[in-house]
Coordinates of C-alpha atoms in Angstrom, one line a residue:
X20 CA 8.0 32.8 0.3
X21 CA 10.7 32.0 -2.6
X22 CA 13.0 29.3 -1.0
X23 CA 9.5 26.5 -0.6
X24 CA 8.4 26.9 -4.2
X25 CA 9.3 23.1 -6.1
X26 CA 12.1 24.4 -8.5
X27 CA 11.3 26.8 -11.7
X28 CA 8.1 27.2 -14.2
X29 CA 8.8 24.0 -16.4
X30 CA 6.5 21.8 -14.8
X31 CA 3.6 24.2 -15.1
X32 CA 1.0 22.9 -16.3
X33 CA -2.0 24.9 -18.3
X34 CA -5.2 24.3 -17.2
X35 CA -8.4 26.5 -18.6
X36 CA -11.3 27.0 -16.9
X37 CA -12.5 23.3 -18.0
X38 CA -9.9 21.8 -16.1
X39 CA -10.6 23.3 -12.9
X40 CA -14.4 22.9 -13.5
X41 CA -14.1 18.9 -13.7
X42 CA -11.9 19.9 -10.5
X43 CA -14.3 21.5 -8.4
X44 CA -16.8 18.9 -9.2
X45 CA -14.7 16.0 -8.2
X46 CA -13.6 17.5 -4.8
X47 CA -17.6 18.6 -4.3
X48 CA -18.8 14.9 -5.1
X49 CA -15.7 13.7 -2.4
X50 CA -17.4 16.0 0.2
X51 CA -21.1 15.1 -0.8
X52 CA -19.7 11.1 0.2
X53 CA -18.3 12.3 3.2
X54 CA -21.7 13.8 4.7
X55 CA -24.2 11.0 3.1
X56 CA -22.1 8.1 4.9
X57 CA -21.9 10.4 8.6
X58 CA -25.5 9.5 9.2
X59 CA -25.1 5.7 8.8
X60 CA -22.6 6.4 10.9
X61 CA -23.9 5.5 14.9
X62 CA -21.2 3.8 17.0
X63 CA -17.3 3.1 16.5
X64 CA -17.6 -0.2 14.7
X65 CA -18.8 2.2 11.8
X66 CA -17.0 4.6 12.3
X67 CA -13.6 2.1 11.9
X68 CA -15.1 -1.3 10.1
X69 CA -18.2 -0.1 8.6
X70 CA -20.1 -1.9 10.7
X71 CA -18.9 -4.9 9.0
X72 CA -21.7 -4.3 5.9
X73 CA -19.4 -3.6 2.3
X74 CA -20.3 -5.8 -0.4
X75 CA -17.6 -7.4 -2.1
X76 CA -17.0 -5.8 -5.1
X77 CA -17.0 -2.5 -3.3
X78 CA -14.2 -3.4 -0.7
X79 CA -12.6 -5.7 -3.7
X80 CA -12.3 -2.4 -5.9
X81 CA -11.2 0.0 -2.7
X82 CA -8.4 -2.7 -2.0
X83 CA -6.8 -2.0 -4.7
X84 CA -7.4 1.6 -4.9
X85 CA -6.5 2.2 -1.4
X86 CA -2.8 0.8 -3.1
X87 CA -3.1 3.7 -6.1
X88 CA -1.9 6.0 -3.8
X89 CA 1.0 8.8 -5.2
X90 CA 3.6 5.7 -4.5
X91 CA 1.9 3.5 -6.6
X92 CA 0.9 6.1 -9.3
X93 CA 4.3 8.5 -9.3
X94 CA 6.8 6.0 -7.5
X95 CA 6.0 2.6 -9.9
X96 CA 6.1 5.2 -13.2
X97 CA 9.3 6.5 -11.3
X98 CA 10.6 3.6 -11.5
X99 CA 9.1 2.6 -14.6
X100 CA 11.3 5.4 -16.5
X101 CA 14.8 4.0 -14.1
X102 CA 14.3 0.7 -14.8
X103 CA 12.5 -0.2 -17.2
X104 CA 10.1 -3.2 -17.4
X105 CA 12.0 -4.9 -14.5
X106 CA 9.2 -2.7 -12.6
X107 CA 6.8 -5.6 -13.8
X108 CA 8.2 -7.7 -10.7
X109 CA 6.3 -5.1 -8.1
X110 CA 2.7 -6.4 -9.7
X111 CA 3.0 -9.8 -11.2
X112 CA 5.7 -11.5 -8.8
X113 CA 5.7 -8.7 -5.9
X114 CA 1.0 -8.2 -5.3
X115 CA -1.1 -10.8 -6.9
X116 CA 0.4 -14.5 -5.4
X117 CA 0.2 -12.0 -1.9
X118 CA -2.9 -10.6 -2.0
X119 CA -4.3 -14.1 -3.5
X120 CA -2.9 -15.9 -0.1
X121 CA -4.3 -13.3 1.6
X122 CA -7.7 -14.3 0.5
X123 CA -7.8 -17.8 1.0
X124 CA -4.8 -18.4 3.8
X125 CA -5.8 -15.4 6.0
X126 CA -8.6 -14.3 6.0
X127 CA -10.7 -16.6 7.5
X128 CA -7.9 -16.1 10.8
X129 CA -8.4 -12.2 10.7
X130 CA -12.6 -12.4 10.0
X131 CA -13.2 -15.2 11.6
X132 CA -11.5 -14.3 15.3
X133 CA -13.5 -10.9 15.1
X134 CA -10.3 -8.7 15.6
X135 CA -10.5 -4.8 14.9
X136 CA -7.1 -4.8 13.5
X137 CA -3.5 -6.3 12.9
X138 CA -1.9 -5.4 16.4
X139 CA -4.9 -6.8 17.8
X140 CA -4.3 -10.4 16.1
X141 CA -0.8 -10.0 17.5
X142 CA -2.1 -9.1 21.2
X143 CA -4.3 -12.0 20.9
X144 CA -1.8 -14.8 19.3
X145 CA 1.5 -14.1 21.7
X146 CA 1.5 -10.9 23.8
X147 CA 0.8 -6.8 25.2
X148 CA 5.0 -6.1 24.6
X149 CA 3.9 -7.6 20.9
X150 CA 1.0 -5.9 21.2
X151 CA 2.4 -2.3 21.5
X152 CA 5.5 -2.8 19.8
X153 CA 3.4 -3.2 16.5
X154 CA 0.9 -0.7 17.1
X155 CA 3.7 1.8 17.9
X156 CA 5.8 0.7 14.3
X157 CA 2.4 0.8 12.6
X158 CA 0.9 4.0 13.9
X159 CA 4.9 5.8 12.7
X160 CA 4.6 4.5 9.7
X161 CA 1.2 5.1 8.2
X162 CA 1.7 8.9 9.2
X163 CA 5.3 8.5 7.4
X164 CA 3.9 7.4 4.1
X165 CA 0.8 9.5 4.1
X166 CA 3.2 12.5 4.1
X167 CA 4.4 10.9 1.1
X168 CA 1.3 10.9 -0.5
X169 CA 0.6 14.7 0.9
X170 CA 4.3 15.1 -0.4
X171 CA 3.0 13.7 -3.9
X172 CA -0.3 16.0 -4.1
X173 CA 1.8 19.5 -3.0
X174 CA 4.1 19.0 -6.0
X175 CA 1.0 18.3 -8.2
X176 CA -1.0 21.3 -7.3
X177 CA 2.2 23.4 -7.1
X178 CA 3.2 22.1 -10.8
X179 CA -0.7 23.0 -11.5
X180 CA -1.4 26.1 -9.7
X181 CA 2.5 27.4 -8.7
X182 CA 1.4 27.0 -5.1
X183 CA 4.1 27.4 -2.4
X184 CA 4.9 23.2 -2.2
X185 CA 3.5 24.2 1.9
X186 CA 0.3 25.6 1.6
X187 CA -0.2 22.3 -1.3
X188 CA 0.6 19.7 1.9
X189 CA -1.9 22.2 4.0
X190 CA -4.4 22.9 1.5
X191 CA -5.0 18.9 0.6
X192 CA -4.2 17.6 3.8
X193 CA -7.7 19.5 4.6
X194 CA -9.8 18.1 1.8
X195 CA -8.8 14.8 3.3
X196 CA -9.5 15.7 7.1
X197 CA -13.2 16.7 6.2
X198 CA -14.4 12.9 4.7
X199 CA -12.5 10.8 7.1
X200 CA -13.0 12.9 10.6
X201 CA -16.9 13.3 8.8
X202 CA -17.5 9.8 7.8
X203 CA -15.1 7.2 8.6
X204 CA -14.3 4.3 6.7
X205 CA -17.3 4.0 4.4
X206 CA -16.7 7.3 3.7
X207 CA -13.4 6.3 2.7
X208 CA -13.7 3.4 1.0
X209 CA -16.9 4.2 -1.1
X210 CA -14.3 7.7 -1.6
X211 CA -11.6 4.6 -3.3
X212 CA -14.0 3.5 -5.5
X213 CA -14.9 6.3 -6.8
X214 CA -11.1 7.2 -7.0
X215 CA -10.2 4.2 -9.0
X216 CA -12.6 5.1 -12.0
X217 CA -11.4 8.6 -11.8
X218 CA -7.5 7.4 -11.8
X219 CA -7.8 5.3 -15.0
X220 CA -10.3 7.8 -16.8
X221 CA -7.2 10.1 -15.9
X222 CA -4.7 8.3 -16.9
X223 CA -5.5 6.0 -19.7
X224 CA -6.0 9.3 -22.1
X225 CA -2.3 9.5 -21.2
X226 CA -1.3 5.7 -21.6
X227 CA -3.3 6.2 -25.2
X228 CA -1.5 9.0 -26.1
X229 CA 1.9 8.3 -25.0
X230 CA 2.1 5.6 -27.6
X231 CA 0.4 6.6 -30.5
X232 CA 3.2 9.6 -30.3
X233 CA 5.6 7.0 -30.1
X234 CA 4.4 4.6 -32.9
X235 CA 2.9 1.9 -30.5
X236 CA 4.1 -0.6 -28.0
X237 CA 6.9 -1.1 -30.9
X238 CA 8.0 2.1 -31.2
X239 CA 8.1 2.7 -27.8
X240 CA 10.2 -1.2 -27.7
X241 CA 12.5 0.3 -30.5
X242 CA 13.2 3.9 -28.8
X243 CA 13.4 2.3 -25.6
X244 CA 16.6 0.0 -26.8
X245 CA 18.3 3.0 -28.6
X246 CA 18.2 5.1 -25.5
X247 CA 20.3 4.7 -22.1
X248 CA 18.5 2.1 -21.5
X249 CA 19.1 0.1 -23.6
X250 CA 17.2 -3.9 -24.1
X251 CA 17.7 -4.7 -20.6
X252 CA 14.8 -2.7 -20.1
X253 CA 12.9 -4.5 -21.5
X254 CA 13.0 -7.8 -20.2
X255 CA 11.9 -9.0 -17.0
X256 CA 13.8 -12.4 -16.1
X257 CA 16.4 -12.5 -18.4
X258 CA 19.9 -11.2 -17.2
X259 CA 18.8 -12.1 -13.4
X260 CA 21.0 -14.5 -13.4
X261 CA 23.8 -12.2 -11.6
X262 CA 22.9 -8.2 -10.3
X263 CA 24.0 -6.8 -14.2
X264 CA 20.5 -5.4 -15.5
X265 CA 18.4 -2.3 -14.7
X266 CA 17.4 -2.9 -11.1
X267 CA 20.2 -4.6 -9.7
X268 CA 19.2 -7.6 -8.5
X269 CA 19.5 -11.1 -9.1
X270 CA 16.5 -13.4 -9.3
X271 CA 16.9 -14.4 -5.8
X272 CA 16.7 -11.3 -4.6
X273 CA 13.4 -10.7 -6.8
X274 CA 11.5 -13.8 -5.9
X275 CA 12.8 -13.6 -1.8
X276 CA 13.0 -10.5 -1.5
X277 CA 10.1 -9.5 -3.5
X278 CA 7.9 -11.7 -4.3
X279 CA 8.2 -13.3 -1.1
X280 CA 9.4 -11.4 2.0
X281 CA 8.1 -7.6 1.3
X282 CA 4.9 -8.4 -0.4
X283 CA 3.9 -11.0 1.3
X284 CA 4.7 -8.3 4.2
X285 CA 2.9 -6.1 2.6
X286 CA -0.3 -7.2 1.5
X287 CA -0.9 -9.6 4.3
X288 CA -0.3 -7.5 7.6
X289 CA -0.7 -4.1 6.4
X290 CA -3.5 -2.9 8.2
X291 CA -4.7 0.1 5.7
X292 CA -5.6 -3.3 3.4
X293 CA -7.1 -5.4 5.3
X294 CA -9.2 -3.4 7.1
X295 CA -10.8 -3.1 3.6
X296 CA -11.6 -7.1 4.3
X297 CA -12.3 -6.7 7.3
X298 CA -15.4 -4.0 6.9
X299 CA -16.6 -7.2 4.0
X300 CA -20.4 -8.2 4.9
X301 CA -19.4 -11.6 5.3
X302 CA -16.7 -14.3 5.7
X303 CA -17.5 -14.9 2.0
X304 CA -17.0 -11.3 1.3
X305 CA -13.6 -11.0 3.3
X306 CA -11.8 -14.2 0.9
X307 CA -12.8 -12.4 -1.4
X308 CA -12.1 -8.7 -1.4
X309 CA -8.3 -9.0 -2.1
X310 CA -8.8 -11.3 -4.7
X311 CA -11.4 -9.2 -6.3
X312 CA -8.4 -6.4 -6.3
X313 CA -5.9 -8.7 -8.1
X314 CA -7.4 -8.7 -11.1
X315 CA -7.4 -4.9 -11.8
X316 CA -3.8 -5.1 -10.7
X317 CA -2.5 -7.1 -13.0
X318 CA -3.4 -5.2 -15.4
X319 CA -2.3 -1.8 -13.4
X320 CA 1.9 -1.3 -15.6
X321 CA -0.7 -0.4 -17.9
X322 CA -1.3 3.6 -17.2
X323 CA 2.2 3.3 -14.9
X324 CA 4.6 1.5 -16.1
X325 CA 4.0 1.9 -19.4
X326 CA 4.1 6.6 -19.5
X327 CA 7.4 6.0 -17.8
X328 CA 8.8 4.6 -20.5
X329 CA 7.0 7.0 -23.2
X330 CA 8.5 9.5 -20.8
X331 CA 11.9 8.1 -20.8
X332 CA 12.2 8.0 -24.8
X333 CA 10.2 11.6 -25.0
X334 CA 10.9 13.6 -22.0
X335 CA 14.8 15.2 -22.7
X336 CA 17.2 15.0 -20.0
X337 CA 14.8 12.8 -17.1
X338 CA 16.9 11.7 -14.6
X339 CA 17.9 14.4 -13.1
X340 CA 18.6 14.3 -9.4
X341 CA 16.8 17.6 -8.3
X342 CA 14.6 19.9 -10.7
X343 CA 12.2 19.4 -12.2
X344 CA 13.3 16.7 -14.3
X345 CA 13.4 13.8 -11.4
X346 CA 12.0 10.2 -12.7
X347 CA 9.1 11.4 -9.9
X348 CA 7.9 13.7 -12.5
X349 CA 7.5 11.3 -15.2
X350 CA 3.7 11.7 -15.2
X351 CA 3.6 15.3 -14.8
X352 CA 6.3 16.0 -17.5
X353 CA 3.8 13.8 -20.0
X354 CA 0.4 15.5 -19.1
X355 CA 1.8 18.7 -19.7
X356 CA 3.7 17.8 -23.3
X357 CA 1.1 15.5 -24.3
X358 CA -2.9 16.8 -23.2
X359 CA -5.8 18.6 -24.5
X360 CA -7.2 21.1 -22.2
X361 CA -10.5 18.8 -21.0
X362 CA -9.2 15.6 -20.6
X363 CA -5.5 17.6 -18.7
X364 CA -8.6 18.3 -15.9
X365 CA -9.6 14.6 -16.2
X366 CA -5.6 13.6 -15.6
X367 CA -5.0 16.2 -13.3
X368 CA -8.4 14.7 -10.8
X369 CA -7.1 12.0 -11.3
X370 CA -4.1 12.0 -9.8
X371 CA -5.2 14.3 -6.7
X372 CA -7.7 11.0 -6.3
X373 CA -4.8 8.9 -5.7
X374 CA -2.8 10.6 -3.9
X375 CA -6.1 11.6 -1.0
X376 CA -6.7 7.2 -2.3
X377 CA -3.7 6.6 -0.2
X378 CA -3.4 9.0 1.6
X379 CA -7.1 8.3 3.0
X380 CA -6.4 4.5 3.7
X381 CA -3.2 5.4 5.7
X382 CA -5.1 8.0 8.2
X383 CA -7.9 5.4 8.3
X384 CA -5.8 2.9 9.6
X385 CA -3.6 4.6 11.7
X386 CA -7.0 6.4 13.7
X387 CA -8.2 3.0 14.5
X388 CA -5.0 1.6 15.5
X389 CA -4.6 4.8 17.6
X390 CA -8.1 4.4 19.3
X391 CA -8.7 0.8 20.0
X392 CA -5.0 -0.7 20.1
X393 CA -3.1 2.3 21.8
X394 CA -5.7 4.3 23.7
X395 CA -8.8 2.1 24.7
X396 CA -6.1 -0.7 25.7
X397 CA -3.2 1.2 27.6
X398 CA -4.5 4.9 27.9
X399 CA -8.5 5.3 28.9
X400 CA -9.9 2.0 30.0
X401 CA -13.5 1.0 29.5
X402 CA -15.4 4.2 28.2
X403 CA -18.7 4.3 26.3
X404 CA -18.5 4.0 22.9
X405 CA -19.0 7.4 21.9
X406 CA -16.1 8.5 23.9
X407 CA -14.0 5.9 21.3
X408 CA -15.8 7.3 18.5
X409 CA -14.3 11.2 19.3
X410 CA -11.0 9.8 20.0
X411 CA -11.1 8.1 16.2
X412 CA -11.8 11.7 15.4
X413 CA -9.2 13.4 16.8
X414 CA -6.7 10.7 16.7
X415 CA -7.5 11.5 12.6
X416 CA -7.1 14.9 13.3
X417 CA -3.4 14.9 15.0
X418 CA -2.4 11.8 12.3
X419 CA -2.9 13.6 9.4
X420 CA -0.9 17.1 11.3
X421 CA 1.9 14.5 11.5
X422 CA 1.9 13.6 7.7
X423 CA 2.1 17.6 7.1
X424 CA 5.2 16.9 8.8
X425 CA 6.1 14.0 7.3
X426 CA 6.0 14.9 3.8
X427 CA 8.6 17.5 3.8
X428 CA 11.2 14.5 5.3
X429 CA 9.3 12.8 1.9
X430 CA 11.0 15.8 -0.7
X431 CA 14.4 15.0 0.2
X432 CA 13.7 11.7 -2.0
X433 CA 14.4 12.3 -5.7
X434 CA 12.4 8.9 -5.9
X435 CA 9.7 8.1 -3.2
X436 CA 9.3 4.4 -4.2
X437 CA 13.2 4.1 -3.2
X438 CA 12.1 5.2 0.6
X439 CA 8.4 3.7 0.3
X440 CA 10.4 0.7 -0.1
X441 CA 12.8 0.7 2.6
X442 CA 10.2 1.2 4.7
X443 CA 8.7 -1.8 3.4
X444 CA 12.3 -3.6 4.4
X445 CA 12.0 -2.2 8.2
X446 CA 8.3 -2.4 9.0
X447 CA 6.2 -5.2 7.7
X448 CA 9.1 -7.9 6.1
X449 CA 10.1 -9.0 10.5
X450 CA 6.0 -8.8 11.0
X451 CA 5.3 -11.3 8.4
X452 CA 7.8 -13.5 9.1
X453 CA 6.6 -13.4 13.5
X454 CA 3.0 -13.7 11.9
X455 CA 3.9 -17.2 9.5
X456 CA 5.4 -18.3 12.0
X457 CA 3.0 -17.7 14.8
X458 CA 0.3 -18.6 12.4
X459 CA 1.7 -22.4 11.2
X460 CA 3.2 -23.5 14.4
X461 CA 1.6 -23.3 17.7
X462 CA 4.5 -24.3 20.2
X463 CA 5.4 -20.8 18.8
X464 CA 5.7 -18.6 22.5
X465 CA 4.5 -15.4 23.5
X466 CA 7.6 -14.1 24.0
X467 CA 9.1 -15.6 20.6
X468 CA 6.9 -13.0 19.3
X469 CA 8.1 -10.4 20.8
X470 CA 11.1 -11.1 20.0
X471 CA 11.5 -11.8 16.5
X472 CA 9.9 -9.2 15.5
X473 CA 12.1 -6.1 17.8
X474 CA 15.1 -8.2 16.7
X475 CA 14.1 -8.6 12.7
X476 CA 13.3 -5.3 12.9
X477 CA 16.7 -4.3 14.2
X478 CA 18.7 -6.3 11.6
X479 CA 16.5 -4.4 8.9
X480 CA 17.2 -1.0 10.3
X481 CA 20.9 -1.8 11.1
X482 CA 21.8 -2.6 7.0
X483 CA 19.5 0.4 6.3
X484 CA 22.3 2.4 8.3
X485 CA 25.1 0.8 7.5
X486 CA 24.4 1.4 3.4
X487 CA 23.4 5.2 4.0
X488 CA 26.5 5.3 5.3
X489 CA 28.8 3.7 2.7
X490 CA 29.7 0.0 5.1
X491 CA 27.7 -1.9 3.0
X492 CA 27.6 -1.9 -0.5
X493 CA 24.2 -2.3 -2.9
X494 CA 23.8 -1.3 -6.6
X495 CA 20.9 -0.2 -5.9
X496 CA 18.3 1.1 -3.2
X497 CA 16.0 -1.2 -4.3
X498 CA 18.3 -4.2 -4.1
X499 CA 19.3 -2.5 -0.6
X500 CA 15.6 -3.2 0.3
X501 CA 15.0 -6.3 -1.0
X502 CA 18.0 -7.7 0.7
X503 CA 16.9 -5.6 4.2
X504 CA 13.4 -7.8 3.7
X505 CA 15.0 -11.2 3.5
X506 CA 17.9 -10.0 6.7
X507 CA 14.5 -9.2 8.8
X508 CA 12.2 -11.9 7.9
X509 CA 15.2 -14.5 8.3
X510 CA 16.4 -13.0 11.7
X511 CA 12.5 -12.7 13.3
X512 CA 12.3 -16.5 11.9
X513 CA 15.4 -17.7 13.3
X514 CA 14.9 -15.7 16.5
X515 CA 11.5 -16.9 16.7
X516 CA 12.4 -20.6 17.2
X517 CA 15.2 -19.7 19.5
X518 CA 12.9 -18.1 22.3
X519 CA 10.3 -20.9 21.7
X520 CA 12.8 -23.4 22.4
X521 CA 13.4 -22.1 26.0
X522 CA 10.2 -20.7 26.5
X523 CA 6.3 -22.2 27.7
X524 CA 4.2 -21.9 24.8
X525 CA 0.4 -20.5 25.2
X526 CA -2.5 -23.1 26.1
X527 CA -4.4 -24.6 23.3
X528 CA -7.7 -23.1 24.3
X529 CA -6.1 -19.9 24.0
X530 CA -5.5 -19.7 20.4
X531 CA -8.5 -21.5 19.2
X532 CA -9.0 -19.5 15.7
X533 CA -6.1 -18.0 15.7
X534 CA -3.4 -20.8 14.9
X535 CA -3.5 -23.8 11.8
X536 CA -5.1 -26.7 13.5
X537 CA -6.7 -24.9 16.1
X538 CA -9.8 -24.0 14.8
X539 CA -12.5 -21.6 16.2
X540 CA -15.7 -22.3 15.2
X541 CA -15.8 -19.0 13.3
X542 CA -12.5 -20.2 11.3
X543 CA -13.1 -24.0 11.2
X544 CA -13.3 -25.4 7.3
X545 CA -16.5 -26.0 7.5
X546 CA -17.2 -22.8 8.4
X547 CA -15.2 -20.9 5.7
X548 CA -16.4 -22.8 3.3
X549 CA -20.2 -22.5 3.6
X550 CA -19.4 -19.2 2.8
X551 CA -18.7 -20.1 -0.6
X552 CA -21.8 -22.5 -2.2
X553 CA -22.1 -21.0 -5.3
X554 CA -18.6 -22.3 -7.4
X555 CA -18.0 -19.2 -9.6
X556 CA -17.5 -17.0 -6.2
X557 CA -15.2 -19.9 -4.5
X558 CA -11.7 -17.7 -3.9
X559 CA -9.7 -20.6 -4.4
X560 CA -10.8 -21.0 -8.4
X561 CA -10.7 -16.9 -8.1
X562 CA -7.3 -16.8 -7.2
X563 CA -5.7 -19.1 -9.1
X564 CA -6.9 -17.4 -12.0
X565 CA -5.1 -14.4 -10.7
X566 CA -2.0 -16.4 -10.8
X567 CA -2.2 -18.3 -13.8
X568 CA -2.9 -15.2 -15.7
X569 CA 0.0 -13.5 -13.5
X570 CA 2.5 -16.3 -15.0
X571 CA 1.0 -15.7 -18.9
X572 CA 1.6 -11.9 -18.6
X573 CA 5.2 -12.6 -18.2
X574 CA 5.1 -14.5 -21.1
X575 CA 5.9 -11.9 -23.7
X576 CA 8.2 -9.9 -22.1
X577 CA 10.3 -12.7 -20.7

């Protein structure tokens, strides 16, 4: 058994009865929400899409909370420790503009065309092979990413209780399995709203106590200047004329690779996120969902990047390639060193909540795509709604069992964010290219959809394998992700154009409501704008404010 326990007792958190009580109350509440949500489930639409009945503030918070998983909390704190304030690019250029674009431009097509998933949109816009390829890639990606969340949860439980890694993984999986298979997407969404506030309640004290310890934000910056990271880690754009900065990427990689391809690819086509907006009660609420989520997203670095920097200057030896002092452990190490009992219980509960929110988002996305896009479309057509509801519950069980296996893959990376960005550059970048060309260019043919998606994915995979084999060199894993994403996007666009030129386009009537300039009844300009009579609820106004705030936040750390 000893081989499965994470290294050393150095990370062990000293929790008392009160801390465990907070954790127990949280678990009881999560399961209670699952059972309460079950009462509202009478059809597969209720289970997979909450019956499209959620208000915008609920879906907006769930939208950002679904992204506040382990990758965000542990991964961005690890990036903060490793790359400094360059990590802010993941939020201000690498999230907010894409979230606003999704709300203003793309939600009318998703929500108005009444599709149940992103792959289903591709089937209607292109053809069955494109649909099948995307559904399979998406299903695999979701269980891989769910495995990362599960692994991170297991790391925390190991640190907390000294449980073996395998036991922590199985128990974490069992809790998420219970509340998703019982309550479906409603349970996931209501829990994400709860988890959002629990995560903030857990992590804010860590930031505050950490800053007090190092002498405020000025004291922190002074200490970072004198550390191995140096002054370069305190700027976001300075030093990006070339790749001689902590991130190892120049401004072209940051703007095109991260700010455009990776970010738009993730936020606009990742069904685990889009699913939250699809569950909104009407078009206006669906469009506002990602934009409402953009406002808290602007400020999340306060509880991820800042603690990462505090860890660099307070935890001696941080940055080892294995053991307790890897970058991934920045937040758990700070919790051990800084927080008193009681507050520690809230912080641990916040971390556990973040992993469960992230994993639940992946699993609820997986079960919907597996049931609607794979099982119902290709294996068992025309069965009763109750049958598909049962399949959805079994898909949840299957997805979580596979995630237990993929959790052990994630354990092989010392910075899980690098692993995740590599996955995104493989999966989201080519999908976004296929999507965006297909949505704005009605001439794009059905075969072009399939080949652009396939060859875009293969080009990014080839570059990644060449990088792993030391044939192609990059300054950092993240730099490879940026270029891999850029290559996948460019390949997909070029292939889409070339294949379209030698194949027949789809008839215009088949494309109504799916392509710009060919509006259907529910995606016409009048139908979209009619939902937004109240000026302060206008998505374009709210989105504009979010983007301006992102630009203003850059100024002090340029």
